Amino acid sequence: MTARQAVPTSAADALIAPKPALRRYHQARWDEPAIFDLHTPGARGLLVPLPEPELAEAVGDPLAALPAGLARETPLALPELSQLHVLRHYLRLSQENLGVDLNIDVGQGTCTMKYSPKVNDTFVRDPAVADLHPLQDESTVQGVLAVIHRLERMLAEISGMDRVSLQPGAGSAAIYTNIAMIRAYFAARGELDQRDEVITTIFSHPSNAACAATAGFRVVTLHPDPDGYPDLAALRAAVGPRTAALLITNPEDTGIYNPRIAEFVDLVHQAGGLACYDQANANGILGITRAREAGFDLCHFNLHKTFSTPHACGGPAAGACAVTEALAPYLPRPTVEFDGERYRLDDDRPDSIGKIRPFYGVVPNLVRAYAWIMSLGPEGLRTAAETAVLNNNYLMHQVSRIRGVCVPYAAGRPRLEQARYSWAQLAAETGVHSEELGYRAADFGTHYWTSHHPYVVPEPMTLEPTESYSRADLDEYAAILAEVAREAYEDPDTVHTAPHRSAVHRARPATLDAPAHWAVTWRAYRRKILGEQL
Amino acid sequence: MTPTGPSVHPYVPNSVPAVRAAMLAALGASDIEEFYADIPAALRLGRPLDLPAPLRSEAELVRHMDELLGRNTSTRQALSFLGAGCYPHHVPAVVNEIVGRSEFLTAYAGEPYEDHGRFQALWEYQSLMAELLATDIVNVPVYDGFQAAATALRMAARLTGRPEVVIAGAVDPDKLAKLADYLRPDHRLLLVPVDPATGLADLPAVRAALGPGTAAVYADAPSYLGLVDPALPELGALAHAVGARYVVGCNPASLGVLSPPSAYGADLTCGDLQPLGLPMSFGGSHAGFIASADDPVLVAEYPSRLFGLVPTEVPGELGFGDVAYDRTSFALREQGKEWVGTAAALHGIAAGVYLALMGPAGMRELGTTVLARTAYALRRLTEVPGVEAPYAGAAHFADFCLRFTGSLGAAEVNRELLARGIFGGKVLGATDALYCVSETHTKADIDRLADTLQEIVK
């Protein structure tokens, strides 16, 4: 600085003014065409090994050996692009997408959007995981079998259950697996004809009801009592000799913990049913309370939620089913066993429900979840849970001060890891709906979701901050909501016409339910909309 | 410098004691315990979880994982001939680059206007698969090929309202176990054993099994044993003759050279995406596809999401949304079709990138090379005394069955191969094993297997 003359203070202020209160965000907008429009005849994105001349000579034309009618006759109309152009296309699409790593993803409530440590991705890309075949001799896969077995034991401890299967492909697959085991349990006892009902609650994930129905059960749905807790009187009325199981989340998606959960479980047990705990919302209770203490027979975890594996645009995810000893015979096969020295796969399980998916589970996510737990340990898991709860109550405190919003049910009670809000007042006073607040929130570089059907809470919003976000992140998110709410009252057109800074504008979904117009693929679009003869 | 105790964790920003204290103060709370007031004491764990002590640093974690995973021997270190539903195809570097991007890897259920890239990439996946499969409808991926087959059969059964599903040709026994579980509430599986002499579907037996109660006929193309069954078109005709639907599971990597099932009568095509640019991952990288004609009656039966193209408020933009959302369990809970949840979307994006890289020439080269290598392997390996191929009369793709007629059984052969750094095929029985080659094998690899078997099999 000595060689330069000092800039006068007032000019310096002009050069580096304070940052604006809200982030000035604009998503990349590439107007990227469909990949089919990037077609260059003859271009290649990848070359493939060809049969060696000697081999080719030995076998002749391999296509000639195909049975009549089974050789492909219509040429593939895949687009042709050079490698850079494939890469560029998808990189541009990636820039037109948000992810936890880029935004304060607390608006995807019920989904536990947390940081997935980058180091864990390196393990799954290593050939020691990526290039293992599932049918290799057990002696060559002791490392990955150890990961699976140890993760199972960790989740057994975290849930208090006896045995765990990591085979399900995701949370809903784990819900289905639990239902399938419940069905097998009652079939073995000769009670399946009698026990044909499953009880769940309206705030539980739709897959609880849907999986039970898919497995052949009639579904009974409990609605909340006036305080937002699952209705004990309704359960008493519903439970009986036809009850196979209760499927329940606690806390439910409202974030309210049901203090009478053990009573619910007891009631179902007294009627001869099983109690199954959907622990999709476990993030706030790790190390604090477990399925075992509340008396459950089965539970499941979503590893992509609570145990930090990436959500990957909607999977691959991974599910874990944990059961008591009484249900263990029904676990999917094979199980991973350890004799103190060697790990092995046990496929000889006569009472097993069989296979839920090929092989043993979504192994890359099992590796990530194992590494995550190993990096936190018991104290770290509890810190994560407590921080998720602190963050949630802090955010609720900030958001509750915004005009037009409220937190229905259980007034004055804390929430655990998330809270369901209602913008009913704002909608009534401004005509701006919760969904539109989400459109506008996108203009500030963040995501906001209005949660599951049915909308028991009018104009809903569910926020789940998890442990991954800083106090400044939470303040920023609350400030965005405050700004959007202010606009709803003072400048509603800005909200009605949002988003303004996204890669694209609001879609017009009218044709999505019209068979003559919906276009699920490029070829359908060309045929139906462009009127081409293909 | 602010002291950092063991409770401050890099993944948990607000674990910094001063920040935590300030947030509690802002809430007027003295302790986080206040927020847990609704959890009764009787339900408290009351002790720390009994878990391993944490590996405090990333460096220690890496060292631990390296030690643990280093106990594995990967197929890069050994010469592997394992397939049977999980295939050793080359994974292009660009695929890994794209699916490793944070914007895709860490996104979830964003909306079309702020996760536009995800919607477009998945719609393009559907579209690229549609060209491969010659169908107009392809779903957002389900968990895996087993689930895809199970759901396709339930779709067919709902459409026909009939109770029985006939399985023709050789099908993976693990897949059959999944089908048996998944169809059990409403449908029966009827397995028609293959002709033991040929390994192909037993057409007279299939014909005899069909009737007014048949909802669907299911076959795999190629079959579990790798056979391209000449009867595949006839099976469809038989199904349709009794008013049943024809469901075909196929290996998508074969479709550069094999006819797509829709071309020989399949009403529903299903399968697993793993061969299209996904690593084997110890069986952990599967995803399932289901495809059909653009028939509203069929579309109404899909449980999974179908992304569709729509206009936005600005002409020229591609917009996206959920087609016929109100058939899903998201909308209707137990009244929806089966269920939908997080499944395997990123694998769909990977498969889309793969197909875009490969193009028509790449897919044709892939299919041609695999066909040629399979034919060569069958010929070369059966030159070894004591090695036979029981179904060598049929064309094979990737998988093929070997029968060991010498003193060593299939499992013993595998043990001997393993001792020589080779992973032999999946053991099917005392004498038979299912071997596999892909474009990643060379002629020299196959010759090495043949030479090694020559040493082993007396």
PDB file of N, CA and C in Angstrom, chain B residues 331-404:
ATOM      1  N   ALA B 331     -50.438 -39.167  -4.062  1.00  0.00           N
ATOM      2  CA  ALA B 331     -51.711 -38.455  -4.125  1.00  0.00           C
ATOM      3  C   ALA B 331     -52.809 -39.191  -3.369  1.00  0.00           C
ATOM      4  N   LEU B 332     -52.805 -40.506  -3.437  1.00  0.00           N
ATOM      5  CA  LEU B 332     -53.977 -41.277  -2.983  1.00  0.00           C
ATOM      6  C   LEU B 332     -53.694 -42.231  -1.834  1.00  0.00           C
ATOM      7  N   ARG B 333     -52.490 -42.227  -1.302  1.00  0.00           N
ATOM      8  CA  ARG B 333     -52.125 -43.153  -0.227  1.00  0.00           C
ATOM      9  C   ARG B 333     -52.505 -44.588  -0.611  1.00  0.00           C
ATOM     10  N   GLU B 334     -53.296 -45.271   0.231  1.00  0.00           N
ATOM     11  CA  GLU B 334     -53.554 -46.693  -0.053  1.00  0.00           C
ATOM     12  C   GLU B 334     -54.433 -46.908  -1.277  1.00  0.00           C
ATOM     13  N   GLN B 335     -55.062 -45.869  -1.772  1.00  0.00           N
ATOM     14  CA  GLN B 335     -55.877 -46.019  -2.977  1.00  0.00           C
ATOM     15  C   GLN B 335     -55.040 -45.891  -4.253  1.00  0.00           C
ATOM     16  N   GLY B 336     -53.771 -45.485  -4.124  1.00  0.00           N
ATOM     17  CA  GLY B 336     -52.907 -45.341  -5.298  1.00  0.00           C
ATOM     18  C   GLY B 336     -52.429 -46.693  -5.800  1.00  0.00           C
ATOM     19  N   LYS B 337     -51.695 -46.671  -6.893  1.00  0.00           N
ATOM     20  CA  LYS B 337     -51.184 -47.917  -7.457  1.00  0.00           C
ATOM     21  C   LYS B 337     -49.917 -48.304  -6.704  1.00  0.00           C
ATOM     22  N   GLU B 338     -49.953 -49.430  -6.026  1.00  0.00           N
ATOM     23  CA  GLU B 338     -48.817 -49.899  -5.220  1.00  0.00           C
ATOM     24  C   GLU B 338     -48.258 -48.724  -4.404  1.00  0.00           C
ATOM     25  N   TRP B 339     -46.965 -48.391  -4.564  1.00  0.00           N
ATOM     26  CA  TRP B 339     -46.447 -47.242  -3.829  1.00  0.00           C
ATOM     27  C   TRP B 339     -45.331 -46.596  -4.624  1.00  0.00           C
ATOM     28  N   VAL B 340     -45.033 -45.364  -4.277  1.00  0.00           N
ATOM     29  CA  VAL B 340     -43.906 -44.666  -4.881  1.00  0.00           C
ATOM     30  C   VAL B 340     -43.185 -43.901  -3.779  1.00  0.00           C
ATOM     31  N   GLY B 341     -41.885 -43.887  -3.877  1.00  0.00           N
ATOM     32  CA  GLY B 341     -41.062 -43.139  -2.926  1.00  0.00           C
ATOM     33  C   GLY B 341     -39.709 -42.927  -3.565  1.00  0.00           C
ATOM     34  N   THR B 342     -38.754 -42.566  -2.750  1.00  0.00           N
ATOM     35  CA  THR B 342     -37.386 -42.438  -3.253  1.00  0.00           C
ATOM     36  C   THR B 342     -36.932 -43.786  -3.792  1.00  0.00           C
ATOM     37  N   ALA B 343     -36.387 -43.810  -4.983  1.00  0.00           N
ATOM     38  CA  ALA B 343     -35.978 -45.113  -5.531  1.00  0.00           C
ATOM     39  C   ALA B 343     -34.560 -45.034  -6.096  1.00  0.00           C
ATOM     40  N   ALA B 344     -34.403 -44.726  -7.363  1.00  0.00           N
ATOM     41  CA  ALA B 344     -33.059 -44.802  -7.959  1.00  0.00           C
ATOM     42  C   ALA B 344     -32.913 -43.812  -9.108  1.00  0.00           C
ATOM     43  N   ALA B 345     -33.394 -42.584  -8.908  1.00  0.00           N
ATOM     44  CA  ALA B 345     -33.444 -41.616 -10.005  1.00  0.00           C
ATOM     45  C   ALA B 345     -32.064 -41.333 -10.599  1.00  0.00           C
ATOM     46  N   LEU B 346     -31.056 -41.168  -9.753  1.00  0.00           N
ATOM     47  CA  LEU B 346     -29.730 -40.805 -10.274  1.00  0.00           C
ATOM     48  C   LEU B 346     -29.189 -41.885 -11.213  1.00  0.00           C
ATOM     49  N   HIS B 347     -29.548 -43.119 -10.950  1.00  0.00           N
ATOM     50  CA  HIS B 347     -29.128 -44.191 -11.859  1.00  0.00           C
ATOM     51  C   HIS B 347     -29.785 -43.999 -13.230  1.00  0.00           C
ATOM     52  N   GLY B 348     -30.975 -43.418 -13.245  1.00  0.00           N
ATOM     53  CA  GLY B 348     -31.608 -43.107 -14.523  1.00  0.00           C
ATOM     54  C   GLY B 348     -30.807 -42.043 -15.265  1.00  0.00           C
ATOM     55  N   ILE B 349     -30.381 -41.026 -14.527  1.00  0.00           N
ATOM     56  CA  ILE B 349     -29.555 -39.996 -15.170  1.00  0.00           C
ATOM     57  C   ILE B 349     -28.274 -40.628 -15.707  1.00  0.00           C
ATOM     58  N   ALA B 350     -27.668 -41.515 -14.926  1.00  0.00           N
ATOM     59  CA  ALA B 350     -26.444 -42.201 -15.378  1.00  0.00           C
ATOM     60  C   ALA B 350     -26.705 -42.974 -16.669  1.00  0.00           C
ATOM     61  N   ALA B 351     -27.803 -43.700 -16.697  1.00  0.00           N
ATOM     62  CA  ALA B 351     -28.113 -44.496 -17.893  1.00  0.00           C
ATOM     63  C   ALA B 351     -28.363 -43.579 -19.086  1.00  0.00           C
ATOM     64  N   GLY B 352     -28.976 -42.427 -18.832  1.00  0.00           N
ATOM     65  CA  GLY B 352     -29.193 -41.471 -19.913  1.00  0.00           C
ATOM     66  C   GLY B 352     -27.872 -40.945 -20.464  1.00  0.00           C
ATOM     67  N   VAL B 353     -26.968 -40.579 -19.582  1.00  0.00           N
ATOM     68  CA  VAL B 353     -25.653 -40.108 -20.027  1.00  0.00           C
ATOM     69  C   VAL B 353     -24.962 -41.221 -20.822  1.00  0.00           C
ATOM     70  N   TYR B 354     -25.071 -42.421 -20.320  1.00  0.00           N
ATOM     71  CA  TYR B 354     -24.439 -43.567 -21.003  1.00  0.00           C
ATOM     72  C   TYR B 354     -24.981 -43.727 -22.420  1.00  0.00           C
ATOM     73  N   LEU B 355     -26.305 -43.700 -22.554  1.00  0.00           N
ATOM     74  CA  LEU B 355     -26.906 -43.888 -23.886  1.00  0.00           C
ATOM     75  C   LEU B 355     -26.548 -42.728 -24.811  1.00  0.00           C
ATOM     76  N   ALA B 356     -26.470 -41.519 -24.244  1.00  0.00           N
ATOM     77  CA  ALA B 356     -26.098 -40.364 -25.066  1.00  0.00           C
ATOM     78  C   ALA B 356     -24.657 -40.491 -25.547  1.00  0.00           C
ATOM     79  N   LEU B 357     -23.785 -41.011 -24.692  1.00  0.00           N
ATOM     80  CA  LEU B 357     -22.388 -41.222 -25.098  1.00  0.00           C
ATOM     81  C   LEU B 357     -22.287 -42.325 -26.141  1.00  0.00           C
ATOM     82  N   MET B 358     -23.021 -43.367 -25.932  1.00  0.00           N
ATOM     83  CA  MET B 358     -22.892 -44.536 -26.809  1.00  0.00           C
ATOM     84  C   MET B 358     -23.496 -44.265 -28.182  1.00  0.00           C
ATOM     85  N   GLY B 359     -24.655 -43.656 -28.200  1.00  0.00           N
ATOM     86  CA  GLY B 359     -25.320 -43.451 -29.480  1.00  0.00           C
ATOM     87  C   GLY B 359     -25.639 -44.778 -30.146  1.00  0.00           C
ATOM     88  N   PRO B 360     -26.233 -44.726 -31.309  1.00  0.00           N
ATOM     89  CA  PRO B 360     -26.608 -45.979 -31.980  1.00  0.00           C
ATOM     90  C   PRO B 360     -25.404 -46.837 -32.341  1.00  0.00           C
ATOM     91  N   ALA B 361     -24.303 -46.218 -32.750  1.00  0.00           N
ATOM     92  CA  ALA B 361     -23.133 -47.006 -33.150  1.00  0.00           C
ATOM     93  C   ALA B 361     -22.520 -47.696 -31.934  1.00  0.00           C
ATOM     94  N   GLY B 362     -22.444 -46.985 -30.827  1.00  0.00           N
ATOM     95  CA  GLY B 362     -21.859 -47.570 -29.624  1.00  0.00           C
ATOM     96  C   GLY B 362     -22.683 -48.739 -29.106  1.00  0.00           C
ATOM     97  N   MET B 363     -24.001 -48.581 -29.120  1.00  0.00           N
ATOM     98  CA  MET B 363     -24.844 -49.678 -28.626  1.00  0.00           C
ATOM     99  C   MET B 363     -24.740 -50.891 -29.545  1.00  0.00           C
ATOM    100  N   ARG B 364     -24.621 -50.621 -30.836  1.00  0.00           N
ATOM    101  CA  ARG B 364     -24.492 -51.747 -31.765  1.00  0.00           C
ATOM    102  C   ARG B 364     -23.133 -52.439 -31.589  1.00  0.00           C
ATOM    103  N   GLU B 365     -22.095 -51.633 -31.431  1.00  0.00           N
ATOM    104  CA  GLU B 365     -20.762 -52.221 -31.202  1.00  0.00           C
ATOM    105  C   GLU B 365     -20.738 -53.022 -29.897  1.00  0.00           C
ATOM    106  N   LEU B 366     -21.366 -52.462 -28.876  1.00  0.00           N
ATOM    107  CA  LEU B 366     -21.406 -53.164 -27.586  1.00  0.00           C
ATOM    108  C   LEU B 366     -22.072 -54.526 -27.763  1.00  0.00           C
ATOM    109  N   GLY B 367     -23.236 -54.509 -28.388  1.00  0.00           N
ATOM    110  CA  GLY B 367     -23.971 -55.767 -28.563  1.00  0.00           C
ATOM    111  C   GLY B 367     -23.205 -56.751 -29.418  1.00  0.00           C
ATOM    112  N   THR B 368     -22.611 -56.247 -30.480  1.00  0.00           N
ATOM    113  CA  THR B 368     -21.866 -57.135 -31.382  1.00  0.00           C
ATOM    114  C   THR B 368     -20.680 -57.757 -30.661  1.00  0.00           C
ATOM    115  N   THR B 369     -19.959 -56.954 -29.916  1.00  0.00           N
ATOM    116  CA  THR B 369     -18.780 -57.465 -29.222  1.00  0.00           C
ATOM    117  C   THR B 369     -19.171 -58.506 -28.178  1.00  0.00           C
ATOM    118  N   VAL B 370     -20.241 -58.208 -27.423  1.00  0.00           N
ATOM    119  CA  VAL B 370     -20.647 -59.178 -26.387  1.00  0.00           C
ATOM    120  C   VAL B 370     -21.109 -60.483 -27.036  1.00  0.00           C
ATOM    121  N   LEU B 371     -21.883 -60.380 -28.113  1.00  0.00           N
ATOM    122  CA  LEU B 371     -22.320 -61.602 -28.812  1.00  0.00           C
ATOM    123  C   LEU B 371     -21.114 -62.403 -29.297  1.00  0.00           C
ATOM    124  N   ALA B 372     -20.151 -61.702 -29.884  1.00  0.00           N
ATOM    125  CA  ALA B 372     -18.981 -62.394 -30.432  1.00  0.00           C
ATOM    126  C   ALA B 372     -18.167 -63.038 -29.322  1.00  0.00           C
ATOM    127  N   ARG B 373     -17.972 -62.325 -28.244  1.00  0.00           N
ATOM    128  CA  ARG B 373     -17.175 -62.878 -27.138  1.00  0.00           C
ATOM    129  C   ARG B 373     -17.888 -64.076 -26.507  1.00  0.00           C
ATOM    130  N   THR B 374     -19.207 -63.963 -26.383  1.00  0.00           N
ATOM    131  CA  THR B 374     -19.947 -65.080 -25.790  1.00  0.00           C
ATOM    132  C   THR B 374     -19.821 -66.312 -26.684  1.00  0.00           C
ATOM    133  N   ALA B 375     -19.982 -66.085 -27.983  1.00  0.00           N
ATOM    134  CA  ALA B 375     -19.873 -67.218 -28.912  1.00  0.00           C
ATOM    135  C   ALA B 375     -18.474 -67.816 -28.864  1.00  0.00           C
ATOM    136  N   TYR B 376     -17.478 -66.954 -28.814  1.00  0.00           N
ATOM    137  CA  TYR B 376     -16.099 -67.446 -28.765  1.00  0.00           C
ATOM    138  C   TYR B 376     -15.849 -68.223 -27.470  1.00  0.00           C
ATOM    139  N   ALA B 377     -16.324 -67.669 -26.361  1.00  0.00           N
ATOM    140  CA  ALA B 377     -16.104 -68.326 -25.070  1.00  0.00           C
ATOM    141  C   ALA B 377     -16.743 -69.711 -25.074  1.00  0.00           C
ATOM    142  N   LEU B 378     -17.967 -69.796 -25.583  1.00  0.00           N
ATOM    143  CA  LEU B 378     -18.642 -71.099 -25.632  1.00  0.00           C
ATOM    144  C   LEU B 378     -17.823 -72.091 -26.456  1.00  0.00           C
ATOM    145  N   ARG B 379     -17.343 -71.628 -27.603  1.00  0.00           N
ATOM    146  CA  ARG B 379     -16.589 -72.518 -28.484  1.00  0.00           C
ATOM    147  C   ARG B 379     -15.242 -72.899 -27.868  1.00  0.00           C
ATOM    148  N   ARG B 380     -14.527 -71.902 -27.384  1.00  0.00           N
ATOM    149  CA  ARG B 380     -13.167 -72.128 -26.892  1.00  0.00           C
ATOM    150  C   ARG B 380     -13.182 -72.958 -25.618  1.00  0.00           C
ATOM    151  N   LEU B 381     -14.098 -72.689 -24.720  1.00  0.00           N
ATOM    152  CA  LEU B 381     -14.104 -73.374 -23.428  1.00  0.00           C
ATOM    153  C   LEU B 381     -14.565 -74.819 -23.575  1.00  0.00           C
ATOM    154  N   THR B 382     -15.456 -75.054 -24.521  1.00  0.00           N
ATOM    155  CA  THR B 382     -15.923 -76.438 -24.677  1.00  0.00           C
ATOM    156  C   THR B 382     -14.919 -77.294 -25.451  1.00  0.00           C
ATOM    157  N   GLU B 383     -13.867 -76.670 -25.928  1.00  0.00           N
ATOM    158  CA  GLU B 383     -12.766 -77.459 -26.502  1.00  0.00           C
ATOM    159  C   GLU B 383     -11.956 -78.136 -25.395  1.00  0.00           C
ATOM    160  N   VAL B 384     -12.152 -77.633 -24.165  1.00  0.00           N
ATOM    161  CA  VAL B 384     -11.411 -78.206 -23.040  1.00  0.00           C
ATOM    162  C   VAL B 384     -12.057 -79.547 -22.672  1.00  0.00           C
ATOM    163  N   PRO B 385     -11.290 -80.605 -22.632  1.00  0.00           N
ATOM    164  CA  PRO B 385     -11.883 -81.892 -22.248  1.00  0.00           C
ATOM    165  C   PRO B 385     -12.474 -81.804 -20.839  1.00  0.00           C
ATOM    166  N   GLY B 386     -13.685 -82.275 -20.678  1.00  0.00           N
ATOM    167  CA  GLY B 386     -14.340 -82.200 -19.373  1.00  0.00           C
ATOM    168  C   GLY B 386     -15.196 -80.968 -19.205  1.00  0.00           C
ATOM    169  N   VAL B 387     -15.239 -80.113 -20.202  1.00  0.00           N
ATOM    170  CA  VAL B 387     -16.098 -78.925 -20.130  1.00  0.00           C
ATOM    171  C   VAL B 387     -17.113 -79.000 -21.275  1.00  0.00           C
ATOM    172  N   GLU B 388     -18.371 -78.900 -20.917  1.00  0.00           N
ATOM    173  CA  GLU B 388     -19.429 -78.893 -21.930  1.00  0.00           C
ATOM    174  C   GLU B 388     -20.311 -77.661 -21.728  1.00  0.00           C
ATOM    175  N   ALA B 389     -21.011 -77.316 -22.798  1.00  0.00           N
ATOM    176  CA  ALA B 389     -22.006 -76.244 -22.689  1.00  0.00           C
ATOM    177  C   ALA B 389     -23.357 -76.871 -23.016  1.00  0.00           C
ATOM    178  N   PRO B 390     -24.173 -77.086 -21.985  1.00  0.00           N
ATOM    179  CA  PRO B 390     -25.377 -77.884 -22.217  1.00  0.00           C
ATOM    180  C   PRO B 390     -26.370 -77.251 -23.202  1.00  0.00           C
ATOM    181  N   TYR B 391     -26.339 -75.939 -23.346  1.00  0.00           N
ATOM    182  CA  TYR B 391     -27.357 -75.293 -24.190  1.00  0.00           C
ATOM    183  C   TYR B 391     -26.712 -74.564 -25.366  1.00  0.00           C
ATOM    184  N   ALA B 392     -25.576 -75.093 -25.837  1.00  0.00           N
ATOM    185  CA  ALA B 392     -24.787 -74.372 -26.834  1.00  0.00           C
ATOM    186  C   ALA B 392     -25.498 -74.244 -28.172  1.00  0.00           C
ATOM    187  N   GLY B 393     -26.617 -74.945 -28.323  1.00  0.00           N
ATOM    188  CA  GLY B 393     -27.340 -74.840 -29.588  1.00  0.00           C
ATOM    189  C   GLY B 393     -27.997 -73.490 -29.783  1.00  0.00           C
ATOM    190  N   ALA B 394     -28.206 -72.745 -28.707  1.00  0.00           N
ATOM    191  CA  ALA B 394     -28.890 -71.451 -28.812  1.00  0.00           C
ATOM    192  C   ALA B 394     -27.870 -70.312 -28.826  1.00  0.00           C
ATOM    193  N   ALA B 395     -28.288 -69.185 -29.405  1.00  0.00           N
ATOM    194  CA  ALA B 395     -27.453 -67.983 -29.313  1.00  0.00           C
ATOM    195  C   ALA B 395     -27.453 -67.493 -27.876  1.00  0.00           C
ATOM    196  N   HIS B 396     -26.309 -66.989 -27.423  1.00  0.00           N
ATOM    197  CA  HIS B 396     -26.183 -66.487 -26.048  1.00  0.00           C
ATOM    198  C   HIS B 396     -25.733 -65.040 -26.067  1.00  0.00           C
ATOM    199  N   PHE B 397     -26.133 -64.323 -25.037  1.00  0.00           N
ATOM    200  CA  PHE B 397     -25.652 -62.959 -24.840  1.00  0.00           C
ATOM    201  C   PHE B 397     -25.132 -62.853 -23.411  1.00  0.00           C
ATOM    202  N   ALA B 398     -23.852 -62.630 -23.267  1.00  0.00           N
ATOM    203  CA  ALA B 398     -23.182 -62.368 -21.979  1.00  0.00           C
ATOM    204  C   ALA B 398     -23.079 -63.609 -21.083  1.00  0.00           C
ATOM    205  N   ASP B 399     -24.205 -64.140 -20.627  1.00  0.00           N
ATOM    206  CA  ASP B 399     -24.174 -65.299 -19.722  1.00  0.00           C
ATOM    207  C   ASP B 399     -24.203 -66.604 -20.520  1.00  0.00           C
ATOM    208  N   PHE B 400     -23.564 -67.627 -19.969  1.00  0.00           N
ATOM    209  CA  PHE B 400     -23.656 -68.956 -20.572  1.00  0.00           C
ATOM    210  C   PHE B 400     -23.354 -70.003 -19.511  1.00  0.00           C
ATOM    211  N   CYS B 401     -23.979 -71.144 -19.688  1.00  0.00           N
ATOM    212  CA  CYS B 401     -23.841 -72.214 -18.699  1.00  0.00           C
ATOM    213  C   CYS B 401     -22.738 -73.173 -19.133  1.00  0.00           C
ATOM    214  N   LEU B 402     -21.857 -73.513 -18.201  1.00  0.00           N
ATOM    215  CA  LEU B 402     -20.846 -74.546 -18.441  1.00  0.00           C
ATOM    216  C   LEU B 402     -21.144 -75.741 -17.536  1.00  0.00           C
ATOM    217  N   ARG B 403     -20.860 -76.931 -18.055  1.00  0.00           N
ATOM    218  CA  ARG B 403     -21.036 -78.157 -17.264  1.00  0.00           C
ATOM    219  C   ARG B 403     -19.689 -78.876 -17.186  1.00  0.00           C
ATOM    220  N   PHE B 404     -19.303 -79.193 -15.967  1.00  0.00           N
ATOM    221  CA  PHE B 404     -18.012 -79.842 -15.751  1.00  0.00           C
ATOM    222  C   PHE B 404     -18.246 -81.348 -15.567  1.00  0.00           C
TER     223      PHE B 404
END
